[in-house]
């Protein structure tokens, strides 16, 4: 009975979140002209869409490399396996409500690499904490000043270079103890040691930098001027998408976050047309969703294609 009650509560919460999201999306889109938005998408240069797609693929590669840095030594995982893991996990998180798709990470690790839950859950928590630290720093910097954001990224890169040259971090992320500073060892071990070490931090920062850049590029091309507003809209949208209470496919929250980010940067300046921001954010959101679903379908088809010859030989 308790299990059934828990399942019923989860379903009720998912249904409620879906309803709230649809109402929010309907309210946000009430002032958006669908025909004008389609015309905007058609008028955007093909080179812009191609550059955005290249950026999406780059983020997938960076995410897969981040997983590879953590799991290669433990499971012998290949890069292509980590790419499949990310594509599956990303699609599940993108489409399922209340971030229930996070369970796909533990499911994949157990099914394909026999990793127990006591190891996969800490890994997932670390990935999300690392994302929160990096994305949070970038979002806060962008909402204050794009120049400050670039300075923050440069400072992170400089810090990584100093730490590496100091010898505190070894080639695989192991941390040597600095003389007379055990607390520093513990700090560095937590920041750089284990779970991919410094590679994981570098790949995480690169991923979020590229992802924000792709969203900013498309928002600017879809009508957000000046270009700085595109970065602010991207920061707000990604901050909204990172919230734990998510509707199916992140409907409404992504667009509302973009609008909030633009308003935060445009305070005191010329008024921003909300319909333009929401319409542009909807185009960007559609690209990320199509990419996540497409990548998951490619992974599924590839794994089935590889399984068929193996069954025929057995």
CSV table of C-alpha atoms in Angstrom, one decimal:
chain,number,residue,atom,x,y,z
A,1,UNK,CA,0.0,0.0,0.0
A,2,UNK,CA,2.7,2.6,0.8
A,3,UNK,CA,4.4,1.9,-2.6
A,4,UNK,CA,1.1,2.3,-4.4
A,5,UNK,CA,0.4,5.6,-2.5
A,6,UNK,CA,3.9,6.8,-3.4
A,7,UNK,CA,3.3,6.0,-7.1
A,8,UNK,CA,0.0,7.8,-7.0
A,9,UNK,CA,1.5,10.9,-5.5
A,10,UNK,CA,4.3,10.9,-8.1
A,11,UNK,CA,1.8,10.6,-10.9
A,12,UNK,CA,-0.3,13.4,-9.4
A,13,UNK,CA,2.7,15.7,-9.1
A,14,UNK,CA,3.7,14.9,-12.7
A,15,UNK,CA,0.2,15.6,-14.0
A,16,UNK,CA,0.1,18.9,-11.9
A,17,UNK,CA,3.4,20.0,-13.2
A,18,UNK,CA,2.4,19.3,-16.8
A,19,UNK,CA,-0.8,21.3,-16.3
A,20,UNK,CA,1.0,24.2,-14.7
A,21,UNK,CA,3.6,24.2,-17.5
A,22,UNK,CA,0.9,24.1,-20.3
A,23,UNK,CA,-0.9,27.0,-18.6
A,24,UNK,CA,2.4,28.9,-18.3
A,25,UNK,CA,3.3,28.2,-21.9
A,26,UNK,CA,-0.2,29.3,-23.1
A,27,UNK,CA,0.1,32.5,-21.2
A,28,UNK,CA,3.6,33.2,-22.5
A,29,UNK,CA,2.6,32.4,-26.1
A,30,UNK,CA,-0.6,34.5,-26.0
A,31,UNK,CA,1.1,37.4,-27.6
A,32,UNK,CA,3.3,35.5,-30.0
A,33,UNK,CA,2.4,35.5,-33.7
A,34,UNK,CA,3.1,31.9,-34.9
A,35,UNK,CA,3.3,33.0,-38.5
A,36,UNK,CA,5.7,35.8,-37.8
A,37,UNK,CA,7.8,33.4,-35.7
A,38,UNK,CA,7.9,30.8,-38.6
A,39,UNK,CA,8.9,33.6,-40.9
A,40,UNK,CA,11.7,34.6,-38.5
A,41,UNK,CA,13.0,31.1,-38.5
A,42,UNK,CA,13.0,30.9,-42.3
A,43,UNK,CA,14.8,34.3,-42.6
A,44,UNK,CA,17.6,33.3,-40.3
A,45,UNK,CA,20.7,32.5,-42.4
A,46,UNK,CA,21.5,28.9,-43.1
A,47,UNK,CA,25.1,29.6,-41.8
A,48,UNK,CA,23.6,30.6,-38.4
A,49,UNK,CA,21.6,27.3,-38.1
A,50,UNK,CA,24.7,25.3,-39.2
A,51,UNK,CA,26.9,27.1,-36.7
A,52,UNK,CA,24.3,26.5,-34.0
A,53,UNK,CA,24.1,22.8,-34.9
A,54,UNK,CA,27.9,22.5,-34.8
A,55,UNK,CA,27.8,24.0,-31.3
A,56,UNK,CA,25.1,21.5,-30.2
A,57,UNK,CA,27.3,18.6,-31.4
A,58,UNK,CA,30.3,20.2,-29.7
A,59,UNK,CA,28.4,20.2,-26.4
A,60,UNK,CA,27.6,16.5,-26.8
A,61,UNK,CA,31.2,15.7,-27.4
A,62,UNK,CA,32.3,17.7,-24.4
A,63,UNK,CA,29.7,16.0,-22.1
A,64,UNK,CA,30.7,12.6,-23.4
A,65,UNK,CA,34.4,13.4,-22.8
A,66,UNK,CA,33.5,14.5,-19.2
A,67,UNK,CA,31.8,11.2,-18.6
A,68,UNK,CA,34.8,9.4,-20.2
A,69,UNK,CA,37.2,11.1,-17.9
A,70,UNK,CA,35.3,9.7,-14.9
A,71,UNK,CA,34.3,6.2,-16.0
A,72,UNK,CA,37.2,5.1,-18.3
A,73,UNK,CA,39.5,3.9,-15.5
A,74,UNK,CA,36.6,2.3,-13.6
A,75,UNK,CA,34.8,0.4,-16.3
A,76,UNK,CA,37.0,0.6,-19.4
A,77,UNK,CA,34.3,2.6,-21.1
A,78,UNK,CA,35.0,3.9,-24.6
A,79,UNK,CA,34.2,7.4,-25.7
A,80,UNK,CA,31.4,6.2,-28.0
A,81,UNK,CA,29.8,4.5,-25.0
A,82,UNK,CA,29.9,7.7,-22.9
A,83,UNK,CA,28.4,9.5,-25.9
A,84,UNK,CA,25.5,7.0,-25.9
A,85,UNK,CA,25.1,7.4,-22.1
A,86,UNK,CA,24.9,11.2,-22.4
A,87,UNK,CA,22.5,11.1,-25.3
A,88,UNK,CA,20.1,8.7,-23.5
A,89,UNK,CA,20.3,10.5,-20.2
A,90,UNK,CA,19.9,14.0,-21.8
A,91,UNK,CA,16.8,12.9,-23.7
A,92,UNK,CA,15.3,11.4,-20.5
A,93,UNK,CA,15.9,14.6,-18.5
A,94,UNK,CA,14.7,16.8,-21.3
A,95,UNK,CA,11.4,15.1,-21.9
A,96,UNK,CA,10.3,13.7,-18.5
A,97,UNK,CA,8.8,16.0,-15.8
A,98,UNK,CA,10.2,16.8,-12.4
A,99,UNK,CA,13.7,15.7,-13.6
A,100,UNK,CA,12.6,12.1,-13.2
A,101,UNK,CA,14.7,11.4,-16.2
A,102,UNK,CA,17.8,11.6,-14.0
A,103,UNK,CA,17.1,8.0,-13.1
A,104,UNK,CA,18.2,7.1,-16.6
A,105,UNK,CA,21.8,7.7,-15.6
A,106,UNK,CA,21.8,5.1,-12.9
A,107,UNK,CA,19.8,2.7,-15.1
A,108,UNK,CA,22.3,2.9,-17.9
A,109,UNK,CA,25.3,2.5,-15.7
A,110,UNK,CA,23.8,-0.6,-14.0
A,111,UNK,CA,22.6,-2.2,-17.3
A,112,UNK,CA,25.7,-1.6,-19.4
A,113,UNK,CA,28.6,-1.4,-16.9
A,114,UNK,CA,27.1,-3.2,-13.8
A,115,UNK,CA,27.7,-0.1,-11.7
A,116,UNK,CA,25.8,-0.3,-8.4
A,117,UNK,CA,23.5,2.4,-7.2
A,118,UNK,CA,25.8,3.3,-4.4
A,119,UNK,CA,28.3,4.4,-7.0
A,120,UNK,CA,26.1,5.9,-9.7
A,121,UNK,CA,24.1,8.2,-7.3
A,122,UNK,CA,27.2,10.0,-5.9
A,123,UNK,CA,28.4,10.4,-9.5
A,124,UNK,CA,25.2,11.9,-10.6
A,125,UNK,CA,25.1,14.3,-7.6
A,126,UNK,CA,28.7,15.4,-8.3
A,127,UNK,CA,27.9,16.1,-11.9
A,128,UNK,CA,24.9,18.2,-11.0
A,129,UNK,CA,26.8,20.1,-8.2
A,130,UNK,CA,29.6,20.8,-10.7
A,131,UNK,CA,27.1,22.0,-13.3
A,132,UNK,CA,25.5,24.2,-10.7
A,133,UNK,CA,28.9,25.7,-9.7
A,134,UNK,CA,30.0,26.4,-13.3
A,135,UNK,CA,26.6,27.5,-14.7
A,136,UNK,CA,25.8,29.5,-11.7
A,137,UNK,CA,29.1,31.5,-11.9
A,138,UNK,CA,28.5,32.1,-15.6
A,139,UNK,CA,24.8,33.1,-15.2
A,140,UNK,CA,25.6,35.5,-12.4
A,141,UNK,CA,28.4,37.1,-14.3
A,142,UNK,CA,26.3,37.4,-17.5
A,143,UNK,CA,23.4,39.1,-15.7
A,144,UNK,CA,25.9,41.6,-14.3
A,145,UNK,CA,28.1,42.1,-17.4
A,146,UNK,CA,29.1,40.0,-20.4
A,147,UNK,CA,32.6,41.4,-20.0
A,148,UNK,CA,32.6,40.1,-16.4
A,149,UNK,CA,31.5,36.7,-17.7
A,150,UNK,CA,34.5,36.5,-20.1
A,151,UNK,CA,36.8,37.6,-17.2
A,152,UNK,CA,35.3,34.8,-15.0
A,153,UNK,CA,36.0,32.2,-17.6
A,154,UNK,CA,39.5,33.5,-18.1
A,155,UNK,CA,40.1,33.4,-14.4
A,156,UNK,CA,38.9,29.8,-14.2
A,157,UNK,CA,41.3,28.9,-17.0
A,158,UNK,CA,44.2,30.7,-15.4
A,159,UNK,CA,43.5,29.0,-12.0
A,160,UNK,CA,43.5,25.6,-13.7
A,161,UNK,CA,46.8,26.4,-15.4
A,162,UNK,CA,48.4,27.6,-12.1
A,163,UNK,CA,47.2,24.5,-10.3
A,164,UNK,CA,48.5,22.2,-13.0
A,165,UNK,CA,51.9,23.9,-13.2
A,166,UNK,CA,52.2,23.9,-9.4
A,167,UNK,CA,52.3,20.1,-9.4
A,168,UNK,CA,49.4,19.8,-7.0
A,169,UNK,CA,47.4,18.0,-9.6
A,170,UNK,CA,48.8,14.9,-11.3
A,171,UNK,CA,48.1,13.7,-14.9
A,172,UNK,CA,44.9,11.8,-13.8
A,173,UNK,CA,43.6,14.3,-11.3
A,174,UNK,CA,45.5,13.0,-8.2
A,175,UNK,CA,46.3,15.6,-5.7
A,176,UNK,CA,49.7,15.8,-4.0
A,177,UNK,CA,49.8,17.3,-0.5
A,178,UNK,CA,51.3,20.8,-0.4
A,179,UNK,CA,53.7,21.3,2.4
A,180,UNK,CA,52.2,22.5,5.7
A,181,UNK,CA,48.7,22.8,4.2
A,182,UNK,CA,46.5,19.7,4.7
A,183,UNK,CA,43.4,21.7,4.4
A,184,UNK,CA,44.5,22.8,1.0
A,185,UNK,CA,45.0,19.2,0.0
A,186,UNK,CA,41.4,18.4,1.0
A,187,UNK,CA,40.1,21.4,-0.8
A,188,UNK,CA,42.0,20.5,-4.0
A,189,UNK,CA,41.0,16.9,-3.7
A,190,UNK,CA,37.4,17.9,-3.6
A,191,UNK,CA,37.7,20.3,-6.5
A,192,UNK,CA,40.1,18.5,-8.8
A,193,UNK,CA,40.7,15.0,-7.6
A,194,UNK,CA,38.7,12.0,-8.5
A,195,UNK,CA,35.7,11.8,-10.9
A,196,UNK,CA,37.7,13.1,-13.8
A,197,UNK,CA,39.9,15.5,-11.9
A,198,UNK,CA,40.7,18.8,-13.5
A,199,UNK,CA,39.6,17.5,-16.9
A,200,UNK,CA,36.0,17.3,-15.7
A,201,UNK,CA,36.0,20.9,-14.5
A,202,UNK,CA,37.6,22.1,-17.8
A,203,UNK,CA,35.1,20.1,-19.9
A,204,UNK,CA,32.2,21.3,-17.8
A,205,UNK,CA,33.2,24.9,-18.2
A,206,UNK,CA,33.7,24.5,-22.0
A,207,UNK,CA,30.4,22.8,-22.4
A,208,UNK,CA,28.4,25.5,-20.7
A,209,UNK,CA,30.3,28.2,-22.5
A,210,UNK,CA,29.5,26.7,-25.9
A,211,UNK,CA,25.9,26.0,-24.9
A,212,UNK,CA,25.3,29.5,-23.7
A,213,UNK,CA,27.0,30.7,-26.9
A,214,UNK,CA,24.7,28.7,-29.1
A,215,UNK,CA,21.6,29.9,-27.4
A,216,UNK,CA,22.8,33.5,-27.4
A,217,UNK,CA,23.6,33.3,-31.2
A,218,UNK,CA,20.1,32.1,-32.0
A,219,UNK,CA,18.4,34.5,-29.7
A,220,UNK,CA,20.3,37.4,-31.3
A,221,UNK,CA,19.6,36.1,-34.9
A,222,UNK,CA,15.9,35.8,-34.0
A,223,UNK,CA,15.5,39.4,-33.0
A,224,UNK,CA,17.2,40.2,-29.7
A,225,UNK,CA,19.3,43.3,-30.1
A,226,UNK,CA,21.9,44.2,-29.1
A,227,UNK,CA,23.8,40.9,-29.0
A,228,UNK,CA,24.4,41.3,-25.2
A,229,UNK,CA,20.6,40.7,-24.7
A,230,UNK,CA,21.0,37.3,-26.4
A,231,UNK,CA,23.6,36.3,-23.8
A,232,UNK,CA,21.3,37.5,-21.0
A,233,UNK,CA,18.4,35.6,-22.4
A,234,UNK,CA,20.5,32.4,-22.8
A,235,UNK,CA,21.7,32.8,-19.2
A,236,UNK,CA,18.1,33.2,-17.9
A,237,UNK,CA,16.8,30.3,-20.0
A,238,UNK,CA,19.5,27.9,-18.8
A,239,UNK,CA,19.0,28.9,-15.2
A,240,UNK,CA,15.3,28.1,-15.6
A,241,UNK,CA,16.0,24.8,-17.2
A,242,UNK,CA,18.3,23.9,-14.3
A,243,UNK,CA,15.5,24.2,-11.7
A,244,UNK,CA,14.5,20.9,-10.0
A,245,UNK,CA,10.8,21.4,-10.6
A,246,UNK,CA,10.5,20.8,-14.4
A,247,UNK,CA,7.5,20.2,-16.6
A,248,UNK,CA,7.6,17.7,-19.5
A,249,UNK,CA,10.2,18.9,-22.0
A,250,UNK,CA,10.8,22.0,-19.9
A,251,UNK,CA,7.8,23.7,-21.4
A,252,UNK,CA,7.3,27.3,-20.3
A,253,UNK,CA,10.2,27.4,-17.8
A,254,UNK,CA,12.9,27.8,-20.5
A,255,UNK,CA,11.0,30.6,-22.2
A,256,UNK,CA,10.1,32.3,-18.9
A,257,UNK,CA,13.7,32.2,-17.8
A,258,UNK,CA,14.9,33.8,-21.1
A,259,UNK,CA,12.4,36.6,-20.6
A,260,UNK,CA,13.5,37.1,-17.0
A,261,UNK,CA,17.2,37.2,-18.0
A,262,UNK,CA,16.5,39.8,-20.7
A,263,UNK,CA,14.5,42.0,-18.4
A,264,UNK,CA,17.3,41.7,-15.7
A,265,UNK,CA,19.8,43.1,-18.2
A,266,UNK,CA,17.5,45.6,-19.8
A,267,UNK,CA,16.5,47.3,-16.6
A,268,UNK,CA,16.6,51.0,-17.1
A,269,UNK,CA,17.1,50.7,-20.8
A,270,UNK,CA,14.6,50.7,-23.7
A,271,UNK,CA,11.7,48.4,-23.1
A,272,UNK,CA,12.0,44.9,-24.6
A,273,UNK,CA,9.1,43.3,-26.6
A,274,UNK,CA,8.2,40.2,-24.5
A,275,UNK,CA,6.7,38.5,-27.6
A,276,UNK,CA,9.9,38.8,-29.5
A,277,UNK,CA,11.9,37.3,-26.5
A,278,UNK,CA,9.5,34.4,-26.0
A,279,UNK,CA,9.3,33.6,-29.6
A,280,UNK,CA,13.1,33.6,-30.0
A,281,UNK,CA,13.4,31.4,-26.9
A,282,UNK,CA,10.9,29.0,-28.3
A,283,UNK,CA,13.0,28.5,-31.4
A,284,UNK,CA,16.1,27.9,-29.3
A,285,UNK,CA,14.2,25.5,-27.0
A,286,UNK,CA,12.9,23.6,-30.1
A,287,UNK,CA,16.5,23.1,-31.4
A,288,UNK,CA,17.8,21.7,-28.1
A,289,UNK,CA,14.7,19.3,-27.8
A,290,UNK,CA,15.0,18.1,-31.4
A,291,UNK,CA,18.7,17.5,-30.9
A,292,UNK,CA,18.2,15.5,-27.7
A,293,UNK,CA,15.4,13.3,-29.2
A,294,UNK,CA,17.4,12.9,-32.4
A,295,UNK,CA,20.5,11.8,-30.6
A,296,UNK,CA,18.6,9.3,-28.5
A,297,UNK,CA,17.0,7.8,-31.5
A,298,UNK,CA,20.4,7.5,-33.3
A,299,UNK,CA,21.8,5.8,-30.2
A,300,UNK,CA,18.9,3.4,-30.0
A,301,UNK,CA,19.1,2.6,-33.7
A,302,UNK,CA,22.8,2.1,-33.6
A,303,UNK,CA,22.6,-0.3,-30.6
A,304,UNK,CA,19.9,-2.3,-32.3
A,305,UNK,CA,21.9,-2.5,-35.4
A,306,UNK,CA,24.9,-3.8,-33.5
A,307,UNK,CA,22.8,-6.3,-31.6
A,308,UNK,CA,21.2,-7.8,-34.7
A,309,UNK,CA,24.4,-9.4,-36.1
A,310,UNK,CA,25.4,-10.6,-32.7
A,311,UNK,CA,22.1,-12.4,-32.3
A,312,UNK,CA,22.4,-13.9,-35.8
A,313,UNK,CA,25.9,-15.3,-35.0
A,314,UNK,CA,24.8,-16.8,-31.6
